Each structure stands twice: as C-alpha cells, then as structure tokens.
mmCIF file of C-alpha atoms and ligand atoms in Angstrom:
data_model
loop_
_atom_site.group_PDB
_atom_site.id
_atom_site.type_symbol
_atom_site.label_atom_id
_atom_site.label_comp_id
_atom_site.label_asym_id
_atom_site.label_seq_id
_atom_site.Cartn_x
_atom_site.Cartn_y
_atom_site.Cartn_z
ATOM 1 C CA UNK A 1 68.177 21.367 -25.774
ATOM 2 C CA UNK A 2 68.367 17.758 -25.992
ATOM 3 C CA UNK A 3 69.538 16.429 -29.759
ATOM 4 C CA UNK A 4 67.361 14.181 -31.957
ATOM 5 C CA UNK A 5 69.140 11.051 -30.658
ATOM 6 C CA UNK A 6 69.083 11.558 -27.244
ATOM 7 C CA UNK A 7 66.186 9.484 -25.800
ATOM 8 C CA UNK A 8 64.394 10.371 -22.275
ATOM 9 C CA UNK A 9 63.147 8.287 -19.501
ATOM 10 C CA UNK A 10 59.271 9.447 -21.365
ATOM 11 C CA UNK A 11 60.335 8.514 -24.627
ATOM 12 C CA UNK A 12 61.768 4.608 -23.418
ATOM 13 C CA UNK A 13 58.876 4.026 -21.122
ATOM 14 C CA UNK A 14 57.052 4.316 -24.392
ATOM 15 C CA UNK A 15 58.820 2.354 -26.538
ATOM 16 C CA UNK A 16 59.570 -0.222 -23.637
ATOM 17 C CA UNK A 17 56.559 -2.805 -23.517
ATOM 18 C CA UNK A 18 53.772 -1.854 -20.947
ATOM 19 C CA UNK A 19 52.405 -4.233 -18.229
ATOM 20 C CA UNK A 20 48.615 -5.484 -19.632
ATOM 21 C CA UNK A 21 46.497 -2.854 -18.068
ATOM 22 C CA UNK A 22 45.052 -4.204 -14.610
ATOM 23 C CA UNK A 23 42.026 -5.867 -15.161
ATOM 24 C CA UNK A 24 41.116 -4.591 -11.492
ATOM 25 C CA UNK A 25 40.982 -1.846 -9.704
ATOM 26 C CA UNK A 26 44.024 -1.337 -6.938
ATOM 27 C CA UNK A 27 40.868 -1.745 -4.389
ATOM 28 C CA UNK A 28 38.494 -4.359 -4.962
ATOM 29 C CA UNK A 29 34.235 -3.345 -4.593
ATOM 30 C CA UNK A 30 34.238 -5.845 -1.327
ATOM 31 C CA UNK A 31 37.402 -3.977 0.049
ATOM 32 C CA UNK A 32 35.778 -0.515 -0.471
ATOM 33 C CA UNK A 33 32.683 -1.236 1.293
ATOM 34 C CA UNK A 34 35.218 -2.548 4.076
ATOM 35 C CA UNK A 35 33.668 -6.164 3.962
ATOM 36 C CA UNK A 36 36.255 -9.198 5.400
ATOM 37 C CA UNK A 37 36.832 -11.820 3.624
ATOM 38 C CA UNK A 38 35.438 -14.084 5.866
ATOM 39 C CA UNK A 39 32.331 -11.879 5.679
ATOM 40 C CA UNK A 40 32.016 -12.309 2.451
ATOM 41 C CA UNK A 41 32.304 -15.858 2.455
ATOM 42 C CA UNK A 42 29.713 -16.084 5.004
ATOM 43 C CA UNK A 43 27.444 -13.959 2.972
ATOM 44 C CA UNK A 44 28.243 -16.850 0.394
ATOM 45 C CA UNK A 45 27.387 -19.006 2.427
ATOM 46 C CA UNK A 46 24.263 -17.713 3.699
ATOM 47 C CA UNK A 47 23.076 -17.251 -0.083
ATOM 48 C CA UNK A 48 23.830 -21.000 -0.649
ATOM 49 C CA UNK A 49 21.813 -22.195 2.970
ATOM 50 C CA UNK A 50 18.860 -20.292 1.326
ATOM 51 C CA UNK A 51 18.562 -22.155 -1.794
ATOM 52 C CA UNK A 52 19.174 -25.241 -0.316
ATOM 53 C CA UNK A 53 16.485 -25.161 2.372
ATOM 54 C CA UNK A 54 14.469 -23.680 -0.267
ATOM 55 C CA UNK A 55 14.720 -26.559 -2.356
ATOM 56 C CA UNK A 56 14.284 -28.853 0.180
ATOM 57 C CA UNK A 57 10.964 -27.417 1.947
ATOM 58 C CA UNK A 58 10.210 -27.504 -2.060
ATOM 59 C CA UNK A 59 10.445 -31.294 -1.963
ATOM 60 C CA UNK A 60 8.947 -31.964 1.635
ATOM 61 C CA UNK A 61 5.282 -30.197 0.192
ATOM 62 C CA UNK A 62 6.002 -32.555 -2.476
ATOM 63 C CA UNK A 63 5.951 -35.520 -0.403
ATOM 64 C CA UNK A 64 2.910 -34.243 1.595
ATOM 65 C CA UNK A 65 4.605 -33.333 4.667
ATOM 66 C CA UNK A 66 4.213 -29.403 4.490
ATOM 67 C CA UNK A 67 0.958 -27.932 3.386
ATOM 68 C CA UNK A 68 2.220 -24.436 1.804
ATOM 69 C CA UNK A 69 5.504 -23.074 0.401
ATOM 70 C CA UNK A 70 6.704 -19.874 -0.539
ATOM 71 C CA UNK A 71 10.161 -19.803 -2.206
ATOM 72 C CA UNK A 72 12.513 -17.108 -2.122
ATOM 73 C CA UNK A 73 14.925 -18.775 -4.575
ATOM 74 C CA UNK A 74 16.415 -16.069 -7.163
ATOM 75 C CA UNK A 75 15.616 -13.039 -4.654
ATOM 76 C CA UNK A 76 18.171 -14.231 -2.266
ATOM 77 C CA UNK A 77 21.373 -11.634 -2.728
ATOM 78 C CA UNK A 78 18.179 -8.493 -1.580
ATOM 79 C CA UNK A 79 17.945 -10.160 0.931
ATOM 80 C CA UNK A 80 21.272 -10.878 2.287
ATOM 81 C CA UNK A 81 22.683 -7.521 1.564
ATOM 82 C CA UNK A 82 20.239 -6.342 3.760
ATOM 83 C CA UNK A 83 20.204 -8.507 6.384
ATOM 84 C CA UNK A 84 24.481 -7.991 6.588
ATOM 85 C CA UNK A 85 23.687 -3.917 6.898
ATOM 86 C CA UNK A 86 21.087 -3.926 9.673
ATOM 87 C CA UNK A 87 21.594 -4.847 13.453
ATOM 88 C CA UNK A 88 19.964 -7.943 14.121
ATOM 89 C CA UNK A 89 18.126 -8.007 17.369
ATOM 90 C CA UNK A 90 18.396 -4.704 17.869
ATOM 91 C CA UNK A 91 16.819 -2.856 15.136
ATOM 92 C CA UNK A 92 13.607 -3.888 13.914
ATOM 93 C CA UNK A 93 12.357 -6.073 11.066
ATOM 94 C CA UNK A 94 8.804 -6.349 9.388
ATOM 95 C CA UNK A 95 9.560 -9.260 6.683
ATOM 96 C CA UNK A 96 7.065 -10.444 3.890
ATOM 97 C CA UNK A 97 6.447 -14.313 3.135
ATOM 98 C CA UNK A 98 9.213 -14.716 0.318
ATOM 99 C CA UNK A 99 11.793 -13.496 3.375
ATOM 100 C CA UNK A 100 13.711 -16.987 3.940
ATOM 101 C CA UNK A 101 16.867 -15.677 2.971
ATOM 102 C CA UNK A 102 16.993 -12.413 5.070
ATOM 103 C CA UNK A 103 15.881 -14.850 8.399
ATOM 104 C CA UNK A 104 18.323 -16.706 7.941
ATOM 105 C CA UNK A 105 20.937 -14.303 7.418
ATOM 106 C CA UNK A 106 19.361 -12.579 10.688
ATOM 107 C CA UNK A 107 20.529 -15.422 12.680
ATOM 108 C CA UNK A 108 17.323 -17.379 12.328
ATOM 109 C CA UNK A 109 18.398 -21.023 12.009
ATOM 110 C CA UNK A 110 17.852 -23.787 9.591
ATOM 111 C CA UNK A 111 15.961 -25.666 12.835
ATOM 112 C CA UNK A 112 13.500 -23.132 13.676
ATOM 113 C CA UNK A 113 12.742 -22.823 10.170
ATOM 114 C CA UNK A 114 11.896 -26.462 9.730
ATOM 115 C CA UNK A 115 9.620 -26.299 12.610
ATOM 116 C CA UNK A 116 7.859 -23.322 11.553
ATOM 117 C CA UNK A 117 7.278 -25.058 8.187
ATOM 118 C CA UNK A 118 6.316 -28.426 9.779
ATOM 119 C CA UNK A 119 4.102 -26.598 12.043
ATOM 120 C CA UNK A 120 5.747 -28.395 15.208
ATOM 121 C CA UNK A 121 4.845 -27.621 18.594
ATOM 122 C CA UNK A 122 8.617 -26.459 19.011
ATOM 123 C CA UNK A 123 8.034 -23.791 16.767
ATOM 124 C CA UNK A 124 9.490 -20.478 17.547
ATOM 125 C CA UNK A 125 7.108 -18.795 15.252
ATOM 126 C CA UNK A 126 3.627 -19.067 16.564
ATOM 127 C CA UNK A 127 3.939 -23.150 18.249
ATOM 128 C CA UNK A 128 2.899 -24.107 14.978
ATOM 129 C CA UNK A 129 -0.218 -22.651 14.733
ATOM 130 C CA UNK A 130 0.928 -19.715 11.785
ATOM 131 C CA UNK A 131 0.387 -20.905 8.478
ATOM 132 C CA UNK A 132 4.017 -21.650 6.937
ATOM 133 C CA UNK A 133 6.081 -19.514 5.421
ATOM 134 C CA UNK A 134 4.344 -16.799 8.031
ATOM 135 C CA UNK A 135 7.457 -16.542 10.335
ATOM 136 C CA UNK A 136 8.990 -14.110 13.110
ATOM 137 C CA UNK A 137 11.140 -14.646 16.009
ATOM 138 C CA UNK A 138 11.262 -11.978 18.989
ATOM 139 C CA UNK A 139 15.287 -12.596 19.683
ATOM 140 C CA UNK A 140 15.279 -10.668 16.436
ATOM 141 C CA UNK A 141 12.717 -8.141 16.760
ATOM 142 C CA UNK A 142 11.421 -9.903 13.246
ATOM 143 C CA UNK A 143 7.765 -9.673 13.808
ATOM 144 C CA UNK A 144 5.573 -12.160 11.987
ATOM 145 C CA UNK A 145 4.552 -12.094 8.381
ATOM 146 C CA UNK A 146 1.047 -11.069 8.078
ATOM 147 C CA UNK A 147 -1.478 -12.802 5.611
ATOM 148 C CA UNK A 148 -2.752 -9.828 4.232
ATOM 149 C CA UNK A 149 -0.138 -8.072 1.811
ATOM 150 C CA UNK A 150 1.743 -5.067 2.401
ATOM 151 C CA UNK A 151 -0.222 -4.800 5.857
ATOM 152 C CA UNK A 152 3.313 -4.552 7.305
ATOM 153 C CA UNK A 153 4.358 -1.281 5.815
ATOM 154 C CA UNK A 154 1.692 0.877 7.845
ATOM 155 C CA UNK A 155 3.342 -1.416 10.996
ATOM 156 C CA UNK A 156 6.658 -0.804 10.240
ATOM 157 C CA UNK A 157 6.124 3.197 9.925
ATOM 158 C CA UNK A 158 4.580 2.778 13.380
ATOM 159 C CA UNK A 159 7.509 0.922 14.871
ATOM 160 C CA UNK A 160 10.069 4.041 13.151
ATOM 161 C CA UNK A 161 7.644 6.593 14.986
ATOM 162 C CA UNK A 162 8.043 4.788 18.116
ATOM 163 C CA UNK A 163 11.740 4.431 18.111
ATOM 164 C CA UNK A 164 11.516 8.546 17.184
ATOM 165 C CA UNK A 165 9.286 9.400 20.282
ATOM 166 C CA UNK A 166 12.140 6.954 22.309
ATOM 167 C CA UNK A 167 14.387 8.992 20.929
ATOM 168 C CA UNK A 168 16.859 5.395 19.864
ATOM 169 C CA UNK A 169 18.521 5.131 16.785
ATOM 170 C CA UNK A 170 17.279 1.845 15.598
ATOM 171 C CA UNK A 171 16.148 1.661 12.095
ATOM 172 C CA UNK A 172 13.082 -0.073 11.053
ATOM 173 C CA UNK A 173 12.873 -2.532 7.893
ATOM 174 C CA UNK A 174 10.082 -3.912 6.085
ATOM 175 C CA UNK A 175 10.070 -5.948 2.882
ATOM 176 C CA UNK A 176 7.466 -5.894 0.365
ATOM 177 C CA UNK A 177 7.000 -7.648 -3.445
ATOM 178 C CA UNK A 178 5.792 -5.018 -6.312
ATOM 179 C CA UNK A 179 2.255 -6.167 -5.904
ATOM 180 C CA UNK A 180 2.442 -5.331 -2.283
ATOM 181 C CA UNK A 181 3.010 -1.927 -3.421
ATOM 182 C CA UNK A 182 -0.415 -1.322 -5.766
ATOM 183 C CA UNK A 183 -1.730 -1.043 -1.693
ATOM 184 C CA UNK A 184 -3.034 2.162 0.040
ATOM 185 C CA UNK A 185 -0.991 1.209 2.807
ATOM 186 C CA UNK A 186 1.720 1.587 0.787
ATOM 187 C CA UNK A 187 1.145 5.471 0.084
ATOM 188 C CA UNK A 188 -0.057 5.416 4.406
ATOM 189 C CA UNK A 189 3.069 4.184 5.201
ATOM 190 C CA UNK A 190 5.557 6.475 2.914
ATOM 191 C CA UNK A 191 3.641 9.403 3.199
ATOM 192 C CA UNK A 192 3.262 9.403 6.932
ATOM 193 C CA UNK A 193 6.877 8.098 7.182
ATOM 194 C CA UNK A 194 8.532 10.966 5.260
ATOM 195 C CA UNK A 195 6.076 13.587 7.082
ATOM 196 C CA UNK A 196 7.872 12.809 10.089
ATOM 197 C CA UNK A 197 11.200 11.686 9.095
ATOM 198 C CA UNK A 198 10.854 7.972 10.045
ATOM 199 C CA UNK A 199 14.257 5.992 10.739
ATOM 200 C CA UNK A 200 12.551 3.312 8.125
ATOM 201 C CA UNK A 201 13.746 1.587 5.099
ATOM 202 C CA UNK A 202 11.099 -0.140 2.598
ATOM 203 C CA UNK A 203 12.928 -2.504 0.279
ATOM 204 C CA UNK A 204 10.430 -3.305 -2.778
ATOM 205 C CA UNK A 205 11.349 -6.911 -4.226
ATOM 206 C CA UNK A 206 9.863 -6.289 -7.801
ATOM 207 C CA UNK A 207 10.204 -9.409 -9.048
ATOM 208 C CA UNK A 208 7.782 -8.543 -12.230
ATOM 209 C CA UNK A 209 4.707 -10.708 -10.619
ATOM 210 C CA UNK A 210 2.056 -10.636 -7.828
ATOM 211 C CA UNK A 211 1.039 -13.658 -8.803
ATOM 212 C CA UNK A 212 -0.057 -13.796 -12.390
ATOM 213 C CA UNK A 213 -0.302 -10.179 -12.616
ATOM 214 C CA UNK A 214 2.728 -8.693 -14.535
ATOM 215 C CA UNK A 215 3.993 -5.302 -13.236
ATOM 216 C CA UNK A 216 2.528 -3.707 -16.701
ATOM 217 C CA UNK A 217 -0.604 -4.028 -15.664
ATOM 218 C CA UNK A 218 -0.475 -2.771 -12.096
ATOM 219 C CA UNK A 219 1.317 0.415 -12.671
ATOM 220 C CA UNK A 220 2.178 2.582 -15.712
ATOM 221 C CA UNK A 221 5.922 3.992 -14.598
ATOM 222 C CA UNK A 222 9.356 1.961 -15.470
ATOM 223 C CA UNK A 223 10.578 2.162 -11.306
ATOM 224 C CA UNK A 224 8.577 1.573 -8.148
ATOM 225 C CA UNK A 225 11.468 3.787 -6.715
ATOM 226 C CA UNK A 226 9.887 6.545 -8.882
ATOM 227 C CA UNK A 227 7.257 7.289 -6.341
ATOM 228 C CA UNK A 228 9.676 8.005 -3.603
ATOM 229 C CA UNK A 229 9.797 11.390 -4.869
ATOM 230 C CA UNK A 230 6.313 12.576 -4.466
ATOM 231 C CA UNK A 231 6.345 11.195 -0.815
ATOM 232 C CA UNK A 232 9.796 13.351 -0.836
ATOM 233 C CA UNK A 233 12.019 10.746 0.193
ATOM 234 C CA UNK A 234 15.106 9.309 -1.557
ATOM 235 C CA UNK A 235 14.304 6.376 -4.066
ATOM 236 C CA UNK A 236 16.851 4.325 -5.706
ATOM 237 C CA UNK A 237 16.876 1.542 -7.529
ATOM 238 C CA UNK A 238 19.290 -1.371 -7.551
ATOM 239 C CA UNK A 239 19.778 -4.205 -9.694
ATOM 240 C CA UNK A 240 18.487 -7.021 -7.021
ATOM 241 C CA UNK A 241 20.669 -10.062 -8.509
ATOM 242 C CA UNK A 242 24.202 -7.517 -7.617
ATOM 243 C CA UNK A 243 24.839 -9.129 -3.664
ATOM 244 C CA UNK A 244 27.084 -6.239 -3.578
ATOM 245 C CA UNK A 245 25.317 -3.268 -4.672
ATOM 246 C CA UNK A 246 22.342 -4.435 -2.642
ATOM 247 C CA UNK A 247 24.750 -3.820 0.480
ATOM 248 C CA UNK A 248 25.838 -0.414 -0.571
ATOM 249 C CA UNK A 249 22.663 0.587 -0.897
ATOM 250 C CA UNK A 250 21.504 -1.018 1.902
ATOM 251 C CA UNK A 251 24.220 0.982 3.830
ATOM 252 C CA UNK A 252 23.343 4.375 2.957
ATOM 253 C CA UNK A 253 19.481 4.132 3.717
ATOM 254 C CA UNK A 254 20.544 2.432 6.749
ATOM 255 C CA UNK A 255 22.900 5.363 7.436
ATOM 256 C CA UNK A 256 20.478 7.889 6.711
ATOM 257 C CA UNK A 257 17.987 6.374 8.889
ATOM 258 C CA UNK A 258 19.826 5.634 11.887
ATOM 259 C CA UNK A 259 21.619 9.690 12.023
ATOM 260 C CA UNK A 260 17.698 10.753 11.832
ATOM 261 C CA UNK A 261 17.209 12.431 8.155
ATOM 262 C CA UNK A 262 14.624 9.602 7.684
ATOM 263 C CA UNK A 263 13.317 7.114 5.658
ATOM 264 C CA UNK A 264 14.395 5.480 1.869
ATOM 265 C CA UNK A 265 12.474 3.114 -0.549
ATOM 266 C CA UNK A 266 14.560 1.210 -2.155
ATOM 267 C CA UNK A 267 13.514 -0.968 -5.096
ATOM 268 C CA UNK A 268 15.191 -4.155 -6.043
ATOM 269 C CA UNK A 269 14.743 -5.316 -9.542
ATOM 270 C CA UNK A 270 14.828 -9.344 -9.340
ATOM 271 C CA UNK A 271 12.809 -12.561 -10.057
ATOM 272 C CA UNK A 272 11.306 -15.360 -8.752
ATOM 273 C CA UNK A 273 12.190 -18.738 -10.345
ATOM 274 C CA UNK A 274 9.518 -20.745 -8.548
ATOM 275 C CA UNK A 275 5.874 -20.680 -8.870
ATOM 276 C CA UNK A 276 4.125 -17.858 -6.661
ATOM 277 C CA UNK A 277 3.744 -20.643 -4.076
ATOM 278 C CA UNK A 278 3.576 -24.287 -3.847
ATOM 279 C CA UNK A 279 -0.194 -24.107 -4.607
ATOM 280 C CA UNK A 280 0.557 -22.024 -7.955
ATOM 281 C CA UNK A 281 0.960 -22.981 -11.440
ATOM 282 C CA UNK A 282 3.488 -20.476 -13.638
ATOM 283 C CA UNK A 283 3.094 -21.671 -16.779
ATOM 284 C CA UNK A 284 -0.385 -20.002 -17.248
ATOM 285 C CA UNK A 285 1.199 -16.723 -17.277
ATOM 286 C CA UNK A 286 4.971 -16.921 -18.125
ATOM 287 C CA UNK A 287 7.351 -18.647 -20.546
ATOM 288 C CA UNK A 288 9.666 -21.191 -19.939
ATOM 289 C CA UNK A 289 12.138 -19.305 -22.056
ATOM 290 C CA UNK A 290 11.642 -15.756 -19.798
ATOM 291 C CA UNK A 291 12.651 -17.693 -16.226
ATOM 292 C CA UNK A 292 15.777 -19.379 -18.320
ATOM 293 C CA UNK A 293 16.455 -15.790 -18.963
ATOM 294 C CA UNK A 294 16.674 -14.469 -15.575
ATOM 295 C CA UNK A 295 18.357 -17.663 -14.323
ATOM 296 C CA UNK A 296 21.069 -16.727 -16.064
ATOM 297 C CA UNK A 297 21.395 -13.900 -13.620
ATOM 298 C CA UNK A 298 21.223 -16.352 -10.787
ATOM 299 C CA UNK A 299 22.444 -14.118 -7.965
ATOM 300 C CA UNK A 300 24.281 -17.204 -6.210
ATOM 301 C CA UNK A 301 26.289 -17.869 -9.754
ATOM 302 C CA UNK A 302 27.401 -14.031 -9.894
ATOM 303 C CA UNK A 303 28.537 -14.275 -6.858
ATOM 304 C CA UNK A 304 30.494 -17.140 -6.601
ATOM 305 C CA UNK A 305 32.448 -15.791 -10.049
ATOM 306 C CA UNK A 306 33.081 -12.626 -7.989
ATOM 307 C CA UNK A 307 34.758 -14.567 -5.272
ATOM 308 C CA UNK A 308 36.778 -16.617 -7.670
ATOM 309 C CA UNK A 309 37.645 -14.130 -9.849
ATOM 310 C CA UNK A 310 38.994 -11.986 -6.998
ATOM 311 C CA UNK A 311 40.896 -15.188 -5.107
ATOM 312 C CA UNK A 312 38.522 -15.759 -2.590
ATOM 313 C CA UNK A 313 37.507 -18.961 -3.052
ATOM 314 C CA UNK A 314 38.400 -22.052 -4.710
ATOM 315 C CA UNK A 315 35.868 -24.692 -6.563
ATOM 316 C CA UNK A 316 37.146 -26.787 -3.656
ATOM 317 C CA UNK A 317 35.950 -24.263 -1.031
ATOM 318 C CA UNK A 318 32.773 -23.773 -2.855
ATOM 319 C CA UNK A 319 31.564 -27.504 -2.648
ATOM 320 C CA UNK A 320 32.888 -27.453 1.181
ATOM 321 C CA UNK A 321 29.761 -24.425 1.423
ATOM 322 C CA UNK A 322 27.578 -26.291 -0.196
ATOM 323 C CA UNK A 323 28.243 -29.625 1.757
ATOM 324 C CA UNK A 324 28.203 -27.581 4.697
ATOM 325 C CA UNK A 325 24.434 -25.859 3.793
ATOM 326 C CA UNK A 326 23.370 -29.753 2.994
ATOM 327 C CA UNK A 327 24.584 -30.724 6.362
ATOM 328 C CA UNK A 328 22.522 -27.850 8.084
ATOM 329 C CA UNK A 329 19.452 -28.593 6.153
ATOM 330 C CA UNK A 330 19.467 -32.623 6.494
ATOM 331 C CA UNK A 331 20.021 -31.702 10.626
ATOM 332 C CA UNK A 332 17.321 -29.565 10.379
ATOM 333 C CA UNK A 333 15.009 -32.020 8.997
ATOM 334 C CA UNK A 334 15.633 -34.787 10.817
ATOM 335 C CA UNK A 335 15.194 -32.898 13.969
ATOM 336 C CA UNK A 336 11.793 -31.320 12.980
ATOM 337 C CA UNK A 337 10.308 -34.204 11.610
ATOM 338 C CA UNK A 338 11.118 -36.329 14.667
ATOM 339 C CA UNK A 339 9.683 -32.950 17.192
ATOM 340 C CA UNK A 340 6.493 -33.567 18.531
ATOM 341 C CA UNK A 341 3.307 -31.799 17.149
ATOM 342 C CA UNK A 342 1.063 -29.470 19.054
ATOM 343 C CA UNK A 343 -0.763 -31.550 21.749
ATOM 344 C CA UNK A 344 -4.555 -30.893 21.072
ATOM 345 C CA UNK A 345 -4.657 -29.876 24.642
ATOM 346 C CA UNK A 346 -3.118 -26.592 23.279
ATOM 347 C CA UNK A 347 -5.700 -25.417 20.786
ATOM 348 C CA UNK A 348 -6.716 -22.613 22.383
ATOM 349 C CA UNK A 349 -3.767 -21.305 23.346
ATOM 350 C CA UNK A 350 -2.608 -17.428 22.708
ATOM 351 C CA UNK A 351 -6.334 -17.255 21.150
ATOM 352 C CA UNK A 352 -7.793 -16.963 24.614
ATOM 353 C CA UNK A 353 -6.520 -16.100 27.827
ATOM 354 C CA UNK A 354 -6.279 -18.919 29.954
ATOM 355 C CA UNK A 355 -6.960 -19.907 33.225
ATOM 356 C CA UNK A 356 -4.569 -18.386 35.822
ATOM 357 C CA UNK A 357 -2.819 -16.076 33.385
ATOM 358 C CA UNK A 358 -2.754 -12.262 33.747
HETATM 359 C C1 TPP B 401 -4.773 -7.812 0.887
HETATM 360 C C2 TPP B 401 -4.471 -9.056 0.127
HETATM 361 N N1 TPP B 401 -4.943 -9.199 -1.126
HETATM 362 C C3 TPP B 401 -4.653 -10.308 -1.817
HETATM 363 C C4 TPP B 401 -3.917 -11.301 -1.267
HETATM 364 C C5 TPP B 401 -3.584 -12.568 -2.059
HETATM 365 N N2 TPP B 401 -2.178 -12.497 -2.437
HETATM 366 C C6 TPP B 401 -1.250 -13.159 -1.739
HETATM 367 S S1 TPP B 401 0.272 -12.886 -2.326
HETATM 368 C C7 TPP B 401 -0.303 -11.908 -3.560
HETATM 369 C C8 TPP B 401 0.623 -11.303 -4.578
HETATM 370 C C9 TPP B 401 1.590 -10.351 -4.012
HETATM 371 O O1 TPP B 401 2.565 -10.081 -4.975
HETATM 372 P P1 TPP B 401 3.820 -9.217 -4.674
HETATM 373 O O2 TPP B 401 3.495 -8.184 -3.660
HETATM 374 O O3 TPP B 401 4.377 -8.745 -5.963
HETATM 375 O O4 TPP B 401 4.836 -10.197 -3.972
HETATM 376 P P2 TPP B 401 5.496 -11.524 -4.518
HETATM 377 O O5 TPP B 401 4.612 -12.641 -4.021
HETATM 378 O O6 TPP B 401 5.551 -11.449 -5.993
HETATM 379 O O7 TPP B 401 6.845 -11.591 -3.913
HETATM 380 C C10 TPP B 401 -1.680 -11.787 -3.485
HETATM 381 C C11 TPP B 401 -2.482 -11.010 -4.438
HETATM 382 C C12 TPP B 401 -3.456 -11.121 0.054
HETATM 383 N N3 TPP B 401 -2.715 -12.036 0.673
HETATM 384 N N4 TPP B 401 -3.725 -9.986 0.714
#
C-alpha cells in the first residue's frame, strides 16, 4: 500500500504537461491508400494542366479559333482519382464530353488535345473531323465521346461482357453527368450489367445541371447512387471535390470489378463553374452567388492545402506546377495552331471506303 505522498509514474504523467494532441494521424490518408509522394504531386499536377488548358481552349473560342467548348473546370479531382486507379491502355474507357481532365491524366497529351480542339488534320481523335470536345485515342482504349448522351453506358456494358466472354480482367469505365442518367440506357446498361456481373464501373458526375435543368426536376431522390440498389449493385456516393476519397473509391469498384463480383455506380457530387458549353449562357438559370459557393470548394484549392499542410509542397513548388502546366499548354498551342488543316482532298475519308482499301 503506497502512502498518500508517494506519487506514481500515472499520477506525474498527469500532473506533468502533455504534448498538444497530434493534429494528425501517425499515418497520413495519402500514406494509407499507399500513394508516393511523387504520385501525389503528379496528381497535383495533372489537376492544375486541366484547368489551365481549360482556360485556355476557353479563350481560343473566344478569339474565334475553336468553334465549341466544353469545360471540365471544377469536376477535375473525379476525374483524376479515377484516371490514377484504372490501367491506362489496358483497361477500357468510355468518357463523356466534360472528360478533359481524366484524358489527360490517361496519358493523353496537352498536343493531341489542341489538335482535336482545333480540328487539325494531325488530330488523333477523328483527323479533325469530330466535333471538339468529342475525343478518344486507341493507345488508350478511350473510345470517342458520342454526341448523343449517355449512349456510352449501353457501350461500355458491352465492352465488360466482352472482356467476361475473354475471360481478361480488365475493367471497363464510363463517365456520365446526372442528366445523362434520366436515360433508358442508363437502366439498359445497369440492369444488364449487374445481371451478368459486368467488370464495369459507371461514375455519375452530378454536377446539379444538364444544362438548365436542375437535378430537382429530373428526379425526385437525394442520390443518383440510390438506384444502384434496385439494379442490385453497390452504390456509393462520394463527395466529388475530395481528390482523395474519389481514389479510394475509385479503388474498391475497381477492385471489385477486376476479381469478377461485378459492376459499381458510383456518384460524384460536384459542379461545373463554366457555362454548359461555350455556346451556353448560365445566368438564365443560376446565381452568381450559388457558383461563388461551390468555388469555394475548388477541388484544386483543397488539394493544394492538403499537400501543404502535410509538407508536401511548398508555395514555391506550387508556382513551379503551375509554370510548368503554362509551359505545356503555350507548346501545345503553338504547335496546333501552326499544324496543317485537313486537305479537302480528305473529305470523304473513314465515311466511305476508298479506292484500294479492304
Ligand atoms: C440524347 C440527347 N438528348 C439531348 C442532348 C442535348 N444535350 C447535350 S448535353 C445535355 C445535358 C446533359 O447533362 P448531364 O448529363 O447532366 O451532363 P453535364 O453536361 O451536366 O456534365 C443535353 C440535354 C444530347 N446531346 N443527346
């Protein structure tokens, strides 16, 4: 029995003053999901290329040298945190028109862009005959955009069946908006999909519009992901600004796919800060004050206060990225605009067969 006085190591540990509770965990979210650093600086980076390509097609359809633009500024983390968790090249990739960020994190670069958008003969796209912002390249197994929305869903379950009756384990992805999902080929695709336990992921970018219709008035349920369940398939939602949460997700549909207990919709809750496209006007049908409000949630800002707050990046590293993303863009313009268009010769081709071919 100890007396009164007598003091043990408990008792002066409590008396003793404590160290500030960590304000982080031992092991950090990028650390746990076993991302590098230098991964996640590229993922920086690649958010950063986005908006700055963005911006600029943005400006060339200002000046008259691109007819059409679809931006995919504010929706950019989605897509990067799924473009870092799939194979690119290898497994297969149905995009949607607002998909600039997830190409280019794909490997698709800031050149072939530029002569996709300027509709240059060079273009790896279509030779500059797609309309812009209706991209694919085959070195990625990214298969065009189609005009028609959600079009690609019903495609994309095909491509899962087919790697199913190969017997591979690639995983098919296709990217849709909310409006995209009002479609019959939405419930074709999921239904048929989950009936034969697909290897597919649909990712849902609900960014609140198609167009100028709000997502009150196309559906009367608080998640897209909410219909997963009667298609009986997992469907989870994820907050589509979080870079990081996007991947985990990402990861675990992807995972599910590719060990063959089939497919996942996944619905990422984001927001568009440009107009619908370059020929749309916003302000009939939003408030300035609601797109201040998401921009506050600007997935590029929350991540680059991650990286600093966790030491992996400085304010001098972070205008290096952003020099470096200028760089990129200002090569890729200079070389598009100075690539030759389509000869006229051309016009007909891969509408007809031509002469000599097979
Ligand atoms: C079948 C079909 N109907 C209508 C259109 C015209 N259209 C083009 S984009 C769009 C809105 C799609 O909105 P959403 O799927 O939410 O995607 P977001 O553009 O918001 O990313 C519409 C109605 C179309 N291209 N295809």
């Amino acid at each position: 029995m100890r007396s009164t006085n007598e003091t043990t190591a408990k008792d002066r540990k409590e008396t003793l003053p404590q160290p500030a509770a960590a304000t982080q965990p031992a092991v950090s979210k990028w650390q746990e999901l076993g991302i590098s650093k230098n991964d996640m600086l590229e993922m920086y980076y690649q958010l950063v290329l986005a908006r700055t390509l963005d911006e600029r097609i943005w400006l060339l359809n200002r000046q008259g040298k691109t007819a059409f633009v679809i931006s995919c500024a504010g929706q950019e983390a989605t897509q990067v945190g799924f473009a870092k968790a799939l194979k690119p090249g290898y497994d297969v990739v149905w995009p949607y028109y607002r998909s600039l960020a997830l190409a280019l994190s794909m490997g698709m670069t800031p050149t072939e862009v530029m002569l996709h958008q300027l509709s240059k003969a060079e273009d790896p796209s279509s030779g500059g005959r797609q309309m812009p912002a209706h991209f694919g390249l085959a070195r990625l197994n990214m298969v065009s955009v189609s005009s028609p929305v959600a079009t690609q869903l019903t495609q994309a379950t095909g491509s899962g069946y087919a790697s199913k009756l190969k017997g591979d384990d690639k995983v098919t992805y296709t990217f849709v908006g909310d409006g995209g999902t009002s479609k019959g080929d939405f419930h074709e695709a999921l239904n048929f999909a989950a009936i034969h336990s697909l290897p597919v992921v649909f990712v849902v970018e609900n960014n609140g519009y198609a167009i100028s219709v709000p997502i009150s008035k196309q559906m009367h349920i608080a998640n897209i992901a909410d219909r997963a369940t009667a298609y009986g398939m997992p469907g989870v939602v994820v907050d589509g600004n979080d870079l990081l949460e996007v991947y985990r997700v990402a990861c675990d549909a992807t995972d599910r796919a590719r060990r063959g207990d089939g497919p996942t919709l996944v619905e990422a809750k984001t927001y568009r800060y440009r107009p619908h496209s370059s020929s749309d006007d916003d302000r009939a049908y939003r408030t300035k004050e609601e797109v201040e409000e998401w921009r506050l949630k600007d997935p590029i800002i929350g991540f680059e206060r991650y990286l600093e707050e966790h030491g992996l990046i400085t304010k001098e590293g972070e205008q290096a990225v952003r020099n470096r993303a200028k760089q990129a863009v200002e090569e890729a313009q200079r070389y598009a605009e100075a690539a030759p268009n389509p000869s006229p010769d051309t016009i007909m081709r891969y509408v007809y067969a031509e002469e000599g071919q097979n």
